[in-house]
Coordinates of C-alpha atoms in Angstrom, one line a residue:
Chain A
M252 CA 25.5 12.6 18.9
K253 CA 22.3 11.3 20.3
I254 CA 19.1 9.8 18.8
I255 CA 15.8 10.7 20.4
I256 CA 12.8 8.8 19.2
D257 CA 9.2 9.7 19.8
N258 CA 8.5 6.0 20.1
K259 CA 4.8 6.4 20.9
A260 CA 4.4 7.8 17.4
C261 CA 6.3 4.9 15.8
A262 CA 4.0 3.2 13.2
G263 CA 6.1 0.2 12.7
H264 CA 7.4 0.9 9.2
A265 CA 10.7 -0.5 10.4
R266 CA 12.7 1.4 7.8
C267 CA 15.2 2.5 10.4
N268 CA 15.8 -1.1 11.2
E269 CA 16.1 -2.0 7.5
V270 CA 18.9 0.7 7.1
A271 CA 20.6 0.2 10.4
P272 CA 19.5 -3.0 12.1
G273 CA 22.2 -2.9 14.8
L274 CA 21.2 0.6 15.9
Y275 CA 17.4 0.6 15.7
E276 CA 16.1 -2.6 17.3
L277 CA 12.5 -3.7 17.0
D278 CA 10.3 -5.3 19.6
D279 CA 8.2 -8.4 19.1
N280 CA 5.5 -6.4 17.4
G281 CA 7.9 -4.9 14.9
Y282 CA 7.9 -1.4 16.4
I283 CA 11.0 0.5 17.7
S284 CA 12.1 -0.9 21.0
T285 CA 13.9 2.2 22.3
A286 CA 13.2 5.9 23.0
G287 CA 16.7 6.8 22.0
F288 CA 20.4 6.1 22.4
D289 CA 23.9 7.6 22.2
V290 CA 25.6 7.1 19.0
E291 CA 29.2 6.0 18.9
V292 CA 31.7 7.8 16.7
G293 CA 31.9 5.9 13.5
Q294 CA 28.2 5.0 13.6
Q295 CA 27.0 8.5 13.1
A296 CA 26.4 8.4 9.3
L297 CA 24.5 5.1 9.7
A298 CA 22.4 6.5 12.6
R299 CA 21.5 9.6 10.4
R300 CA 20.5 7.4 7.5
G301 CA 18.2 5.4 9.8
A302 CA 16.6 8.6 11.1
R303 CA 16.1 9.9 7.6
A304 CA 14.4 6.6 6.5
C305 CA 11.6 7.1 9.0
P306 CA 8.4 8.0 7.0
E307 CA 6.7 9.3 10.2
R308 CA 9.7 11.6 11.0
V309 CA 9.8 10.6 14.7
I310 CA 13.5 9.9 14.9
H311 CA 15.4 13.0 15.9
I312 CA 19.1 13.7 15.9
V313 CA 20.5 16.0 18.7
D314 CA 24.0 17.2 19.8
E315 CA 24.9 18.1 16.3
P316 CA 27.2 21.0 15.5
A317 CA 25.4 24.2 14.4
N318 CA 24.3 24.4 10.8
P319 CA 24.4 20.8 9.9
P320 CA 24.9 20.1 6.2
G321 CA 21.7 19.9 4.2
N322 CA 20.6 16.2 4.1
G323 CA 17.1 16.3 2.7
L324 CA 15.5 15.7 6.1
N325 CA 13.8 19.0 6.2
K326 CA 13.2 19.3 2.5
G327 CA 9.5 19.5 2.9
Q328 CA 10.1 22.8 4.7
K329 CA 12.5 24.3 2.3
Q330 CA 11.8 27.9 1.3
Chain B
M232 CA -21.0 4.7 -14.3
N233 CA -21.9 8.2 -15.5
T234 CA -20.2 10.5 -13.0
D235 CA -21.9 13.5 -14.4
S236 CA -25.1 12.4 -12.7
V237 CA -23.4 12.9 -9.3
T238 CA -23.3 16.7 -9.4
N239 CA -23.2 17.5 -5.7
A240 CA -23.8 21.0 -4.4
I241 CA -20.6 22.6 -3.3
P242 CA -20.7 23.1 0.5
S243 CA -20.6 26.7 1.7
N244 CA -17.2 26.1 3.5
V245 CA -15.5 25.4 0.1
P246 CA -14.4 28.7 -1.6
A247 CA -14.9 28.7 -5.4
H248 CA -11.2 28.9 -6.2
L249 CA -10.5 25.6 -4.5
V250 CA -13.2 23.7 -6.5
Q251 CA -11.7 21.7 -9.3
D252 CA -14.4 20.1 -11.5
F253 CA -12.8 16.8 -12.5
D254 CA -13.0 13.2 -11.3
L255 CA -9.4 12.2 -10.3
W256 CA -9.9 8.5 -10.8
A257 CA -11.6 8.8 -14.2
A258 CA -8.9 11.2 -15.3
L259 CA -6.1 8.9 -14.2
T260 CA -7.8 5.9 -15.9
A261 CA -8.2 7.9 -19.1
Q262 CA -4.5 8.8 -19.0
G263 CA -3.5 5.2 -19.1
E264 CA 0.3 4.8 -19.2
N265 CA 0.7 8.6 -18.6
A266 CA -1.4 8.5 -15.4
Y267 CA 1.5 9.0 -13.0
A268 CA 3.3 11.7 -15.1
W269 CA -0.1 13.4 -15.3
A270 CA -0.7 13.1 -11.6
A271 CA 2.8 14.7 -11.0
K272 CA 1.7 17.7 -13.0
L273 CA -1.2 18.3 -10.7
H274 CA 1.3 19.6 -8.2
E275 CA 2.0 22.5 -10.7
S276 CA -1.7 23.2 -11.5
M277 CA -3.6 22.5 -8.3
P278 CA -3.9 24.4 -5.0
P279 CA -2.3 22.4 -2.1
I280 CA -5.7 21.2 -1.0
F281 CA -8.5 21.3 -3.6
W282 CA -12.1 20.1 -3.6
V283 CA -13.7 17.9 -6.3
P284 CA -17.5 17.6 -6.6
S285 CA -17.4 13.8 -7.1
L286 CA -15.1 10.8 -7.2
G287 CA -16.5 7.8 -9.1
F288 CA -19.8 7.1 -7.4
L289 CA -18.5 8.7 -4.2
P290 CA -19.6 12.2 -3.1
G291 CA -17.5 15.4 -3.1
T292 CA -14.1 15.3 -1.3
W293 CA -11.1 17.4 -0.3
I294 CA -7.9 16.3 -2.1
P295 CA -4.7 17.3 -0.3
R296 CA -1.8 16.8 -2.7
R297 CA 1.2 17.5 -0.5
S298 CA 3.1 14.9 1.4
K299 CA 3.4 17.2 4.4
D300 CA -0.4 17.8 4.7
L301 CA -1.2 14.1 4.2
R302 CA 1.3 13.1 7.0
R303 CA -0.3 15.6 9.3
I304 CA -3.8 14.3 8.5
L305 CA -2.9 10.7 8.9
Q306 CA -1.0 11.3 12.1
D307 CA -4.2 12.9 13.6
P308 CA -6.8 10.1 13.6
E309 CA -8.8 12.0 16.2
T310 CA -9.6 14.8 13.7
F311 CA -9.6 12.5 10.6
S312 CA -11.5 9.4 11.4
S313 CA -11.4 6.2 9.3
A314 CA -14.7 4.9 10.6
G315 CA -17.0 3.7 7.9
L316 CA -14.2 3.9 5.3
T317 CA -15.4 1.0 3.2
P318 CA -18.9 0.4 1.8
Y319 CA -19.0 -3.4 2.4
P320 CA -20.9 -3.8 5.7
M321 CA -23.3 -1.1 4.6
L322 CA -24.0 -2.7 1.3
L323 CA -24.9 -5.9 3.1
G324 CA -27.1 -4.1 5.6
E325 CA -24.8 -5.2 8.4
S326 CA -23.0 -3.4 11.1
W327 CA -19.5 -5.0 11.5
R328 CA -16.3 -3.0 11.0
L329 CA -13.2 -3.8 9.1
A330 CA -11.0 -3.8 12.2
P331 CA -8.5 -2.4 12.8
L332 CA -8.7 -0.2 9.7
E333 CA -12.1 1.3 10.4
V334 CA -11.5 1.7 14.1
D335 CA -10.1 4.9 15.6
P336 CA -7.7 5.1 18.5
P337 CA -7.6 4.3 21.3
V338 CA -9.7 1.1 20.6
H339 CA -7.8 0.6 17.3
A340 CA -4.6 -0.5 19.2
K341 CA -6.4 -3.5 20.8
Y342 CA -7.2 -4.9 17.4
R343 CA -3.9 -4.0 15.8
A344 CA -2.1 -5.7 18.7
L345 CA -3.6 -9.0 17.5
L346 CA -2.1 -8.6 14.0
N347 CA 1.2 -6.9 14.6
P348 CA 3.1 -9.9 15.9
L349 CA 2.1 -12.0 12.8
F350 CA 3.6 -9.5 10.3
T351 CA 6.9 -8.3 11.7
P352 CA 10.1 -8.2 9.6
K353 CA 11.3 -11.2 11.6
K354 CA 8.1 -13.2 10.7
V355 CA 8.5 -12.3 7.1
N356 CA 12.1 -13.5 7.2
A357 CA 10.8 -16.9 8.2
L358 CA 8.5 -16.9 5.2
E359 CA 11.3 -16.2 2.7
E360 CA 11.8 -19.8 1.5
D361 CA 8.1 -20.4 1.1
I362 CA 7.6 -17.3 -0.9
R363 CA 10.7 -18.1 -3.1
Q364 CA 9.3 -21.6 -3.7
L365 CA 5.9 -20.5 -4.7
A366 CA 7.3 -17.8 -7.1
T367 CA 9.8 -20.3 -8.6
Q368 CA 7.0 -22.8 -9.4
L369 CA 4.9 -20.1 -11.1
I370 CA 7.8 -18.7 -13.1
D371 CA 9.2 -22.1 -14.1
D372 CA 5.8 -22.9 -15.6
I373 CA 6.0 -20.0 -18.0
A374 CA 9.7 -19.2 -18.5
Q375 CA 10.0 -21.4 -21.6
T376 CA 6.8 -20.3 -23.2
G377 CA 8.1 -16.9 -24.3
R378 CA 4.8 -15.2 -23.5
C379 CA 2.4 -14.8 -20.6
D380 CA -0.8 -13.2 -19.4
F381 CA 1.0 -11.6 -16.5
N382 CA -2.0 -11.1 -14.3
E383 CA -3.4 -14.7 -14.7
D384 CA 0.0 -16.4 -14.8
F385 CA 1.7 -14.6 -12.0
A386 CA 0.4 -11.3 -10.5
K387 CA -2.8 -12.9 -9.2
P388 CA -1.7 -16.4 -8.1
F389 CA 1.5 -15.4 -6.5
P390 CA 0.2 -13.2 -3.6
T391 CA -3.0 -15.3 -3.3
L392 CA -1.0 -18.5 -2.7
I393 CA 1.3 -16.8 -0.2
F394 CA -1.8 -15.3 1.5
L395 CA -3.6 -18.7 1.8
K396 CA -0.4 -20.3 3.1
L397 CA 0.1 -17.6 5.7
M398 CA -3.6 -17.7 6.7
G399 CA -3.5 -21.5 6.9
W400 CA -6.5 -21.6 4.6
P401 CA -7.0 -24.2 1.8
L402 CA -4.7 -23.6 -1.2
A403 CA -7.4 -25.3 -3.3
D404 CA -9.6 -22.2 -2.8
R405 CA -7.2 -20.0 -4.8
P406 CA -9.4 -19.6 -7.9
L407 CA -12.3 -18.5 -5.6
F408 CA -10.2 -16.0 -3.8
Q409 CA -8.8 -14.6 -7.1
H410 CA -12.2 -14.2 -8.5
W411 CA -13.6 -12.5 -5.4
T412 CA -10.6 -10.1 -5.2
Q413 CA -11.2 -8.8 -8.7
T414 CA -14.9 -8.5 -8.5
L415 CA -15.0 -7.0 -5.0
I416 CA -12.3 -4.4 -5.3
K417 CA -12.2 -3.6 -9.0
S418 CA -15.9 -3.5 -9.9
S419 CA -17.6 -0.2 -10.0
D420 CA -21.1 -1.9 -10.0
P421 CA -22.5 -1.8 -6.5
Q422 CA -24.6 -4.9 -7.1
V423 CA -21.6 -6.9 -8.2
V424 CA -19.7 -5.7 -5.1
T425 CA -22.6 -6.5 -2.8
D426 CA -23.0 -10.0 -4.2
N427 CA -19.3 -10.8 -3.9
A428 CA -19.1 -9.3 -0.4
R429 CA -22.0 -11.6 0.6
E430 CA -20.1 -14.6 -0.8
I431 CA -16.9 -13.7 0.9
T432 CA -18.6 -13.1 4.3
G433 CA -20.3 -16.4 3.8
W434 CA -17.0 -18.2 3.3
I435 CA -15.5 -16.4 6.3
R436 CA -18.4 -17.2 8.5
A437 CA -18.3 -20.9 7.5
R438 CA -14.6 -20.8 8.3
I439 CA -15.2 -19.3 11.7
A440 CA -17.8 -22.0 12.5
E441 CA -15.4 -24.7 11.3
C442 CA -12.5 -23.5 13.4
R443 CA -14.7 -23.0 16.4
A444 CA -15.8 -26.7 16.2
N445 CA -12.3 -27.9 15.2
P446 CA -9.5 -25.4 16.0
G447 CA -6.5 -25.7 13.8
D448 CA -3.2 -23.9 13.2
D449 CA -4.7 -21.2 11.0
F450 CA -5.3 -17.5 11.3
T451 CA -9.0 -17.8 12.1
S452 CA -8.3 -20.3 14.9
Y453 CA -5.6 -17.9 16.2
L454 CA -8.2 -15.1 16.4
L455 CA -10.7 -17.4 18.1
A456 CA -8.1 -18.1 20.8
S457 CA -7.3 -14.3 21.1
Q458 CA -8.8 -11.9 23.6
I459 CA -9.7 -8.2 23.7
D460 CA -10.2 -6.7 27.1
G461 CA -10.1 -10.1 28.7
R462 CA -12.9 -11.5 26.5
P463 CA -13.0 -13.5 23.3
L464 CA -13.8 -11.7 20.0
T465 CA -17.4 -11.5 18.9
D466 CA -18.5 -13.0 15.6
D467 CA -18.7 -9.6 14.0
E468 CA -15.2 -8.7 15.2
M469 CA -13.9 -12.0 13.8
L470 CA -15.7 -11.3 10.5
G471 CA -14.4 -7.8 10.2
I472 CA -10.7 -8.7 10.8
N473 CA -10.8 -11.7 8.5
F474 CA -12.5 -9.5 5.8
L475 CA -9.9 -6.8 6.1
I476 CA -7.0 -9.2 5.9
F477 CA -8.6 -10.6 2.7
I478 CA -8.9 -7.2 1.0
G479 CA -5.6 -5.9 2.2
G480 CA -3.5 -8.9 1.4
L481 CA -4.5 -9.9 -2.1
D482 CA -5.2 -7.2 -4.6
T483 CA -2.7 -4.7 -3.4
V484 CA 0.3 -6.9 -4.3
T485 CA -1.3 -8.1 -7.6
S486 CA -1.8 -4.4 -8.6
T487 CA 1.6 -3.2 -7.5
I488 CA 3.5 -6.1 -9.2
G489 CA 1.6 -5.4 -12.5
L490 CA 2.7 -1.8 -12.5
F491 CA 6.3 -2.8 -11.6
F492 CA 6.5 -5.2 -14.5
R493 CA 4.9 -2.8 -17.0
H494 CA 7.6 -0.3 -16.1
L495 CA 10.4 -2.9 -16.6
A496 CA 8.8 -4.1 -19.8
R497 CA 8.7 -0.5 -21.1
N498 CA 12.2 0.4 -19.9
P499 CA 14.6 -2.2 -21.1
E500 CA 17.6 -0.2 -19.9
Q501 CA 16.4 -0.2 -16.4
Q502 CA 15.6 -3.9 -16.6
A503 CA 19.1 -4.4 -17.8
Q504 CA 20.4 -2.3 -14.9
L505 CA 18.8 -4.6 -12.4
R506 CA 19.9 -7.7 -14.2
A507 CA 23.5 -6.4 -14.1
D508 CA 23.3 -5.5 -10.4
P509 CA 20.6 -7.4 -8.5
S510 CA 21.8 -5.6 -5.3
L511 CA 19.8 -2.6 -6.6
I512 CA 16.5 -4.6 -6.4
P513 CA 15.5 -3.5 -2.9
D514 CA 16.1 0.2 -3.9
A515 CA 14.2 -0.4 -7.1
V516 CA 11.2 -1.8 -5.1
E517 CA 11.2 1.3 -3.0
E518 CA 11.4 3.6 -6.0
M519 CA 8.7 1.8 -7.9
L520 CA 6.5 1.8 -4.8
R521 CA 6.9 5.5 -4.7
S522 CA 6.5 6.1 -8.4
Y523 CA 3.5 3.8 -8.8
S524 CA 1.4 4.1 -5.6
I525 CA -2.0 2.4 -5.9
V526 CA -4.0 3.1 -2.8
N527 CA -6.5 5.9 -2.3
M528 CA -8.4 6.0 0.9
R529 CA -10.6 8.4 2.7
R530 CA -11.0 10.0 6.1
T531 CA -14.0 11.8 7.6
V532 CA -13.4 15.1 9.4
T533 CA -14.7 14.8 13.0
R534 CA -14.3 18.5 14.0
D535 CA -13.9 21.8 12.1
V536 CA -10.2 22.2 11.2
Q537 CA -8.1 24.6 9.1
I538 CA -5.3 23.3 6.9
G539 CA -3.7 26.0 4.9
E540 CA -6.5 27.6 2.8
A541 CA -8.9 24.7 3.4
T542 CA -11.6 25.2 6.0
M543 CA -12.8 21.7 6.6
K544 CA -16.1 21.1 8.4
K545 CA -17.1 18.2 10.6
G546 CA -18.4 15.5 8.2
D547 CA -16.3 16.5 5.2
I548 CA -14.5 13.7 3.4
V549 CA -10.8 13.9 2.7
L550 CA -9.1 11.8 0.1
I551 CA -5.8 10.1 1.0
S552 CA -4.0 9.9 -2.3
T553 CA -0.7 8.0 -1.8
E554 CA 0.2 8.7 -5.4
L555 CA 0.0 12.4 -5.1
A556 CA 2.0 12.5 -1.9
N557 CA 4.7 10.3 -3.5
L558 CA 4.9 12.6 -6.5
D559 CA 5.3 15.8 -4.5
P560 CA 8.2 17.9 -5.9
E561 CA 8.8 19.4 -2.5
V562 CA 10.0 16.0 -1.3
F563 CA 11.2 14.3 -4.5
D564 CA 13.2 16.1 -7.2
Q565 CA 11.8 15.3 -10.7
P566 CA 9.1 13.1 -9.1
E567 CA 7.8 11.8 -12.4
K568 CA 11.2 10.2 -13.1
V569 CA 11.7 6.6 -12.0
D570 CA 15.3 6.4 -10.8
F571 CA 16.5 3.3 -9.0
L572 CA 19.5 5.2 -7.7
R573 CA 17.3 7.8 -5.9
S574 CA 18.2 7.1 -2.3
A575 CA 15.1 5.7 -0.7
G576 CA 16.6 6.5 2.7
H577 CA 16.8 10.2 2.0
A578 CA 13.1 10.8 1.4
P579 CA 10.8 7.9 2.4
H580 CA 7.6 7.4 0.5
M581 CA 4.2 6.8 1.9
A582 CA 2.9 3.9 -0.3
F583 CA 2.0 2.1 2.9
S584 CA 0.4 5.2 4.5
Y585 CA 1.4 7.1 7.6
G586 CA 0.2 6.9 11.2
V587 CA -1.5 4.2 13.2
H588 CA -3.1 2.6 10.2
R589 CA 0.2 2.0 8.4
C590 CA -0.2 -1.1 6.2
V591 CA 0.3 -4.1 8.5
G592 CA 1.5 -6.2 5.6
S593 CA 4.1 -3.7 4.4
H594 CA 7.1 -6.0 5.2
L595 CA 5.4 -9.0 3.6
A596 CA 4.5 -6.9 0.5
R597 CA 8.1 -5.6 0.1
R598 CA 9.5 -9.2 0.4
E599 CA 7.0 -10.5 -2.2
L600 CA 7.9 -7.7 -4.6
R601 CA 11.7 -8.2 -4.1
I602 CA 11.5 -11.9 -4.6
A603 CA 9.3 -11.6 -7.6
L604 CA 11.8 -9.2 -9.2
E605 CA 14.9 -11.3 -8.3
L606 CA 13.4 -14.6 -9.6
W607 CA 12.0 -13.1 -12.8
L608 CA 15.2 -11.4 -13.7
T609 CA 17.2 -14.5 -13.0
K610 CA 14.9 -17.0 -14.7
V611 CA 13.2 -15.1 -17.6
P612 CA 15.1 -13.4 -20.4
P613 CA 14.6 -9.7 -21.0
F614 CA 10.8 -9.2 -21.4
R615 CA 8.7 -6.6 -23.2
I616 CA 5.1 -5.8 -23.7
A617 CA 3.7 -8.6 -25.9
T618 CA 3.2 -7.7 -29.6
G619 CA -0.3 -6.9 -30.5
T620 CA -1.4 -6.2 -26.9
T621 CA -1.9 -3.0 -25.0
P622 CA -1.5 -2.8 -21.2
R623 CA -4.7 -1.5 -19.6
F624 CA -4.6 0.6 -16.4
N625 CA -7.5 1.2 -14.1
A626 CA -7.5 3.8 -11.3
F627 CA -10.8 3.0 -9.7
G628 CA -10.2 2.6 -5.9
I629 CA -7.1 0.5 -5.9
F630 CA -5.1 1.4 -9.0
G631 CA -3.6 -1.4 -11.1
M632 CA -3.2 -3.2 -14.4
E633 CA -6.4 -4.7 -15.9
E634 CA -4.4 -6.2 -18.8
L635 CA -0.7 -6.9 -19.1
H636 CA 0.8 -9.4 -21.5
L637 CA 4.5 -9.9 -21.7
E638 CA 6.8 -11.7 -24.1
W639 CA 10.5 -12.6 -24.4
D640 CA 12.8 -14.6 -26.6
V641 CA 13.3 -18.2 -25.6
E642 CA 16.7 -19.7 -26.4
E643 CA 16.3 -22.7 -28.6
T644 CA 18.9 -24.8 -26.8
R645 CA 16.7 -27.6 -25.8

């Protein structure tokens, strides 16, 4: 599993860091300091929670198995 | 103000079925304690984006209610400009801007870069003890009295003291700042707003002159020593930034904290829930920020744009209603329900807005709110709305509690 972050669109809410400080590190301005990273097994649930916490929705999860379980991330687009 | 007198012609780009003839702020104010439940129902009765002919003394505006549309709008400052968002410089016949809020990208980032390092989560961590101490003093003063005027005794002085401390400005000026905050932001009388804006700018200009002559360790001196594009800031830029910090840092926390405490006073079981498990407080802060969002802002359309059914023309005004977005049933199940166990991480709210103008003080605000709840629930017995008083809610501009009196039983052990 991989996290890809559109870090240019980060607005500095820092909610990802609040949820998972060890995964989502901030720079000296309080914005995300990375454009992405590989997630180790065991950290996946935490990485997902951090991604979901982003109000801007700029943190994306890739390399997931097909049909990931509903997690509310795309709730705004539900039918 | 009689809003009926502001009957504006409906622009030709607004189809009749999107026109809703009511004043959102007046309606919310009239709803009082039901305001947010009533706002949640607008999601059932209103089109996704509707148009109102007036809003207080402001002209007609589009009102998008869905979180999704508001995110799209706020993430596109090129199409939805925040220039000229506030009336203050205009009321004074002056031309400065409240930077960075009223400045669009790419210039926006230059101003924002000056503020960001001062308000990071790390910086806020370093303030924790100061905030705790200030809150403790205020609460200790009233805990044994069994009753308080919540605004005067806590909601106003608490953020004002933290603000003055953070700015490095004289704590003795607290009453002045509290007065200005209330009259500037809460008054619907343009003359009162103008007079107070003049006093505030007078205070800030004097401060700038003082710091220029005798630089200190305060915010104004920091700005004087800062540069944009390799040059120092002009007096107008200095004024605009200081003024914005003033209006952003004071009333917002006062208003939010009042709504939080009214909720807890009215819902003893939820107050008990937090007393029994204080580890829920950070989630409770998020849930109440969502449930009781207070900020309404506006954007100006810079080019014709279509969002859903709404054909917006250059020059149209769009309302950014944080409370509507945060009560959107497409994002939050039973949005009118305040549930501390609702997982904040699953569906983030937008109380601090979206996009480049995200509230720079969001981390500080969260910390102040969390500490206020922690200390109140530790130091003050279960509180309720004071007998014989009625909380008064106002939804003009920045929503908040005009009146909130609390009471509690004091143990007679001493």
